[in-house]
Coordinates of C-alpha atoms in Angstrom, one line a residue:
M1 CA 0.0 0.0 0.0
R2 CA 2.8 2.3 0.9
F3 CA 4.7 1.5 -2.3
S4 CA 1.5 2.2 -4.3
T5 CA 1.1 5.6 -2.7
T6 CA 4.7 6.5 -3.3
A7 CA 4.5 5.4 -7.0
S8 CA 1.4 7.5 -7.5
T9 CA 3.0 10.5 -5.9
L10 CA 6.0 10.2 -8.2
A11 CA 3.9 9.8 -11.3
L12 CA 1.9 13.0 -10.4
A13 CA 5.2 14.9 -9.8
V14 CA 6.4 14.0 -13.2
L15 CA 3.1 15.0 -14.8
V16 CA 3.2 18.4 -13.0
A17 CA 6.9 19.0 -13.8
A18 CA 6.7 18.9 -17.6
Q19 CA 4.1 20.5 -19.9
D20 CA 6.4 21.2 -22.9
A21 CA 4.5 22.5 -25.9
T22 CA 5.0 23.7 -29.4
I23 CA 3.4 26.9 -30.8
Q24 CA 3.3 27.4 -34.5
V25 CA 4.0 31.0 -35.6
G26 CA 2.2 32.3 -38.6
K27 CA 1.1 28.9 -39.9
G28 CA -2.1 29.3 -41.8
G29 CA -2.3 33.1 -41.3
L30 CA -1.7 35.8 -38.8
L31 CA -2.0 33.7 -35.7
F32 CA -0.2 31.6 -33.1
T33 CA -1.4 28.0 -33.0
P34 CA -2.4 27.2 -30.3
S35 CA -3.0 30.7 -29.2
S36 CA -3.4 30.0 -25.5
I37 CA -1.8 27.2 -23.5
N38 CA -1.1 26.2 -19.9
A39 CA 2.4 25.4 -18.7
T40 CA 4.1 24.5 -15.4
V41 CA 7.3 26.0 -14.1
G42 CA 10.2 24.3 -15.9
S43 CA 8.2 23.6 -19.1
V44 CA 9.9 24.4 -22.4
I45 CA 7.7 26.2 -25.0
T46 CA 9.0 25.9 -28.5
F47 CA 7.9 28.6 -31.0
D48 CA 8.1 27.0 -34.5
F49 CA 8.3 29.7 -37.2
S50 CA 6.5 27.5 -39.7
G51 CA 4.4 30.1 -41.6
A52 CA 5.7 30.4 -45.1
P53 CA 6.1 33.0 -46.3
G54 CA 6.4 34.7 -43.0
N55 CA 8.1 37.5 -41.1
H56 CA 7.1 37.4 -37.4
T57 CA 8.3 38.1 -33.9
V58 CA 7.4 36.7 -30.5
A59 CA 7.4 39.7 -28.1
Q60 CA 6.2 39.8 -24.5
S61 CA 3.5 42.4 -23.7
S62 CA 0.9 42.9 -21.0
F63 CA -2.8 42.4 -20.7
A64 CA -3.3 46.1 -20.4
S65 CA -1.2 46.9 -23.5
P66 CA -1.4 43.9 -25.8
C67 CA 0.6 45.5 -28.7
A68 CA 3.3 47.2 -26.7
P69 CA 6.4 45.6 -25.3
L70 CA 6.5 44.7 -21.6
A71 CA 9.4 46.3 -19.6
S72 CA 12.1 43.6 -19.3
G73 CA 10.1 41.3 -21.5
F74 CA 11.5 38.8 -24.0
D75 CA 11.6 39.3 -27.8
S76 CA 12.7 36.9 -30.5
G77 CA 13.4 39.5 -33.1
Y78 CA 12.1 39.2 -36.6
V79 CA 12.3 35.8 -38.2
F80 CA 11.9 35.7 -41.9
V81 CA 10.8 32.5 -43.7
P82 CA 10.6 32.5 -47.5
N83 CA 7.8 31.2 -49.6
G84 CA 8.0 27.5 -50.5
T85 CA 9.8 26.4 -47.3
T86 CA 8.5 23.1 -46.1
T87 CA 11.2 21.8 -43.6
G88 CA 13.9 23.1 -41.3
F89 CA 11.9 26.0 -39.9
P90 CA 13.6 28.1 -37.3
T91 CA 12.5 27.6 -33.7
W92 CA 12.9 29.4 -30.4
N93 CA 12.7 27.8 -26.9
L94 CA 11.4 29.6 -23.9
T95 CA 11.6 28.0 -20.4
I96 CA 8.7 28.9 -18.1
T97 CA 10.0 30.3 -14.7
D98 CA 6.7 31.4 -13.2
T99 CA 3.1 30.4 -13.3
K100 CA 1.7 33.9 -13.7
P101 CA 0.1 34.7 -17.1
I102 CA 2.4 35.5 -19.9
W103 CA 1.1 37.6 -22.8
F104 CA 2.9 37.9 -26.2
Y105 CA 2.3 39.4 -29.7
C106 CA 3.8 39.7 -33.1
A107 CA 5.3 43.1 -33.6
Q108 CA 5.5 43.0 -37.4
Q109 CA 3.9 46.2 -38.6
G110 CA 2.9 44.9 -42.0
P111 CA 0.8 46.2 -43.5
P112 CA -1.5 44.9 -42.1
A113 CA -0.1 45.2 -38.6
H114 CA -0.1 41.7 -37.1
C115 CA -0.9 42.4 -33.5
T116 CA -4.0 44.5 -34.3
S117 CA -5.0 41.7 -36.7
G118 CA -5.3 39.4 -33.7
M119 CA -1.8 37.7 -33.8
V120 CA -1.3 37.4 -30.0
G121 CA -0.9 34.6 -27.6
A122 CA -1.0 33.7 -23.9
I123 CA 0.5 31.2 -21.5
N124 CA -1.4 30.4 -18.3
A125 CA -4.2 32.9 -19.0
A126 CA -7.3 32.8 -16.8
G127 CA -10.1 30.5 -18.0
S128 CA -12.8 32.9 -16.8
G129 CA -13.2 36.4 -15.6
N130 CA -11.7 39.5 -17.1
N131 CA -8.2 38.4 -17.9
T132 CA -9.0 35.7 -20.4
F133 CA -7.2 35.2 -23.8
E134 CA -10.4 36.1 -25.6
N135 CA -10.5 39.5 -23.9
F136 CA -6.7 40.0 -24.5
Q137 CA -7.1 39.3 -28.2
S138 CA -10.1 41.7 -28.4
A139 CA -8.0 44.4 -26.8
A140 CA -5.2 43.8 -29.3
K141 CA -7.5 44.2 -32.2
A142 CA -8.7 47.5 -30.8
A143 CA -5.2 48.8 -30.1
A144 CA -4.3 52.1 -31.8
S145 CA -0.8 51.0 -32.9
V146 CA 1.8 48.3 -32.6
V147 CA 5.0 49.2 -30.8
A148 CA 8.3 47.6 -31.8
P149 CA 10.2 45.9 -29.0
S150 CA 14.0 45.5 -28.4
P151 CA 15.5 42.0 -28.7
A152 CA 15.9 40.2 -25.4
L153 CA 16.4 36.6 -24.4
S154 CA 15.0 36.9 -20.8
G155 CA 11.5 38.0 -20.0
V156 CA 9.2 38.2 -17.0
G157 CA 8.2 34.6 -16.2
A158 CA 10.1 33.0 -19.1
A159 CA 13.5 33.1 -20.6
A160 CA 15.5 31.7 -23.5
T161 CA 19.2 30.8 -23.6
T162 CA 19.8 31.5 -27.3
G163 CA 18.1 33.3 -30.1
P164 CA 15.9 31.7 -32.8
G165 CA 17.6 29.3 -35.2
P166 CA 18.8 28.1 -37.5
L167 CA 19.0 31.4 -39.3
T168 CA 21.1 30.2 -42.2
G169 CA 20.6 29.8 -45.9
S170 CA 17.2 31.2 -46.9
F171 CA 16.2 32.0 -43.4
V172 CA 16.9 35.6 -42.3
G173 CA 16.8 37.3 -38.9
A174 CA 16.8 40.9 -37.9
A175 CA 16.9 42.5 -34.4
V176 CA 17.4 39.0 -33.1
P177 CA 18.9 38.5 -29.6
T178 CA 22.5 37.3 -30.0
G179 CA 24.9 35.3 -27.9
T180 CA 23.9 32.9 -25.1
A181 CA 22.5 33.4 -21.7
P182 CA 22.7 31.1 -18.6
A183 CA 20.0 28.6 -18.0
P184 CA 17.0 30.4 -16.6
S185 CA 16.5 30.2 -12.8
I186 CA 13.5 28.2 -11.9
S187 CA 11.5 29.6 -9.0
S188 CA 9.1 27.4 -7.0
G189 CA 7.1 30.5 -6.0
S190 CA 5.5 33.4 -7.7
S191 CA 7.6 36.1 -9.3
T192 CA 8.0 39.3 -7.4
T193 CA 8.5 41.3 -10.6
T194 CA 5.6 43.5 -11.6
S195 CA 5.2 45.7 -14.6
S196 CA 2.5 48.2 -15.6
A197 CA 1.4 49.3 -19.0
S198 CA 2.7 52.8 -18.3
T199 CA 6.1 51.6 -17.1
S200 CA 6.3 49.3 -20.2
T201 CA 5.6 52.1 -22.6
T202 CA 8.0 54.6 -20.9
S203 CA 10.9 52.2 -20.6
K204 CA 10.7 51.1 -24.2
A205 CA 10.2 54.6 -25.7
A206 CA 13.9 55.3 -26.1
S207 CA 14.5 52.1 -28.1
S208 CA 11.4 52.4 -30.4
A209 CA 13.2 54.3 -33.1
S210 CA 16.0 51.8 -33.4
S211 CA 13.6 48.9 -33.3
V212 CA 11.4 50.4 -36.0
A213 CA 14.6 50.9 -38.1
A214 CA 15.3 47.2 -37.6
N215 CA 11.8 46.4 -38.8
G216 CA 12.5 48.5 -41.9
L217 CA 15.6 46.4 -42.4
V218 CA 13.5 43.2 -42.4
V219 CA 11.2 44.8 -45.0
F220 CA 14.2 45.6 -47.1
A221 CA 15.5 42.0 -46.8
A222 CA 12.1 40.7 -47.8
V223 CA 12.1 42.8 -50.9
L224 CA 15.7 41.7 -51.6
F225 CA 14.9 38.0 -51.3
G226 CA 11.6 38.3 -53.1
V227 CA 9.4 37.2 -50.2
T228 CA 6.0 38.7 -49.4
L229 CA 5.5 39.7 -45.8
F230 CA 2.6 38.1 -44.0

């Protein structure tokens, strides 16, 4: 009986410890698929840039400002996938470090702008009440503009150790975080980091011009390589 109880406890611990998932970026249109998932601390979320043609980002935002970067939030940079690509898509791995909701968007300004077209996603969003994914997406579609972020491996509640890859051959990246970072620190409790929409907007204002310039570089690259941006 004691052995049975111990075995059941271990099995439950394994189940809780790992909820790895893959999110398709831009596959089938301006969307993340699935757009909302749940993940435990320590889970690895793989963003698969499988939309072809595509030119997308994965940038952390907030529920209050869906299409603006969160202060100290993560950002993949622009990942550019040419038309006709069927295999070897670039991927980006984020490790979850907190169970609080994580909101993200595509910062590509198009046209059409991707975030205001509904290309947003969530991890551990509430299933009911005000802060649901559905309400987040509705707010994104109503946003006045899409604010370009700055590339960053680490975010609030999630972190990557490297940028998206592979970015070789026909795959192109711009404003992509470079280098490597140490493995993210996994906390068993809730994060003490808080960010408001006003703080986010203020802290990112200084870098917006350079980020928009990087976005323009991607558009130039797309024209150069003959790929339509979607």
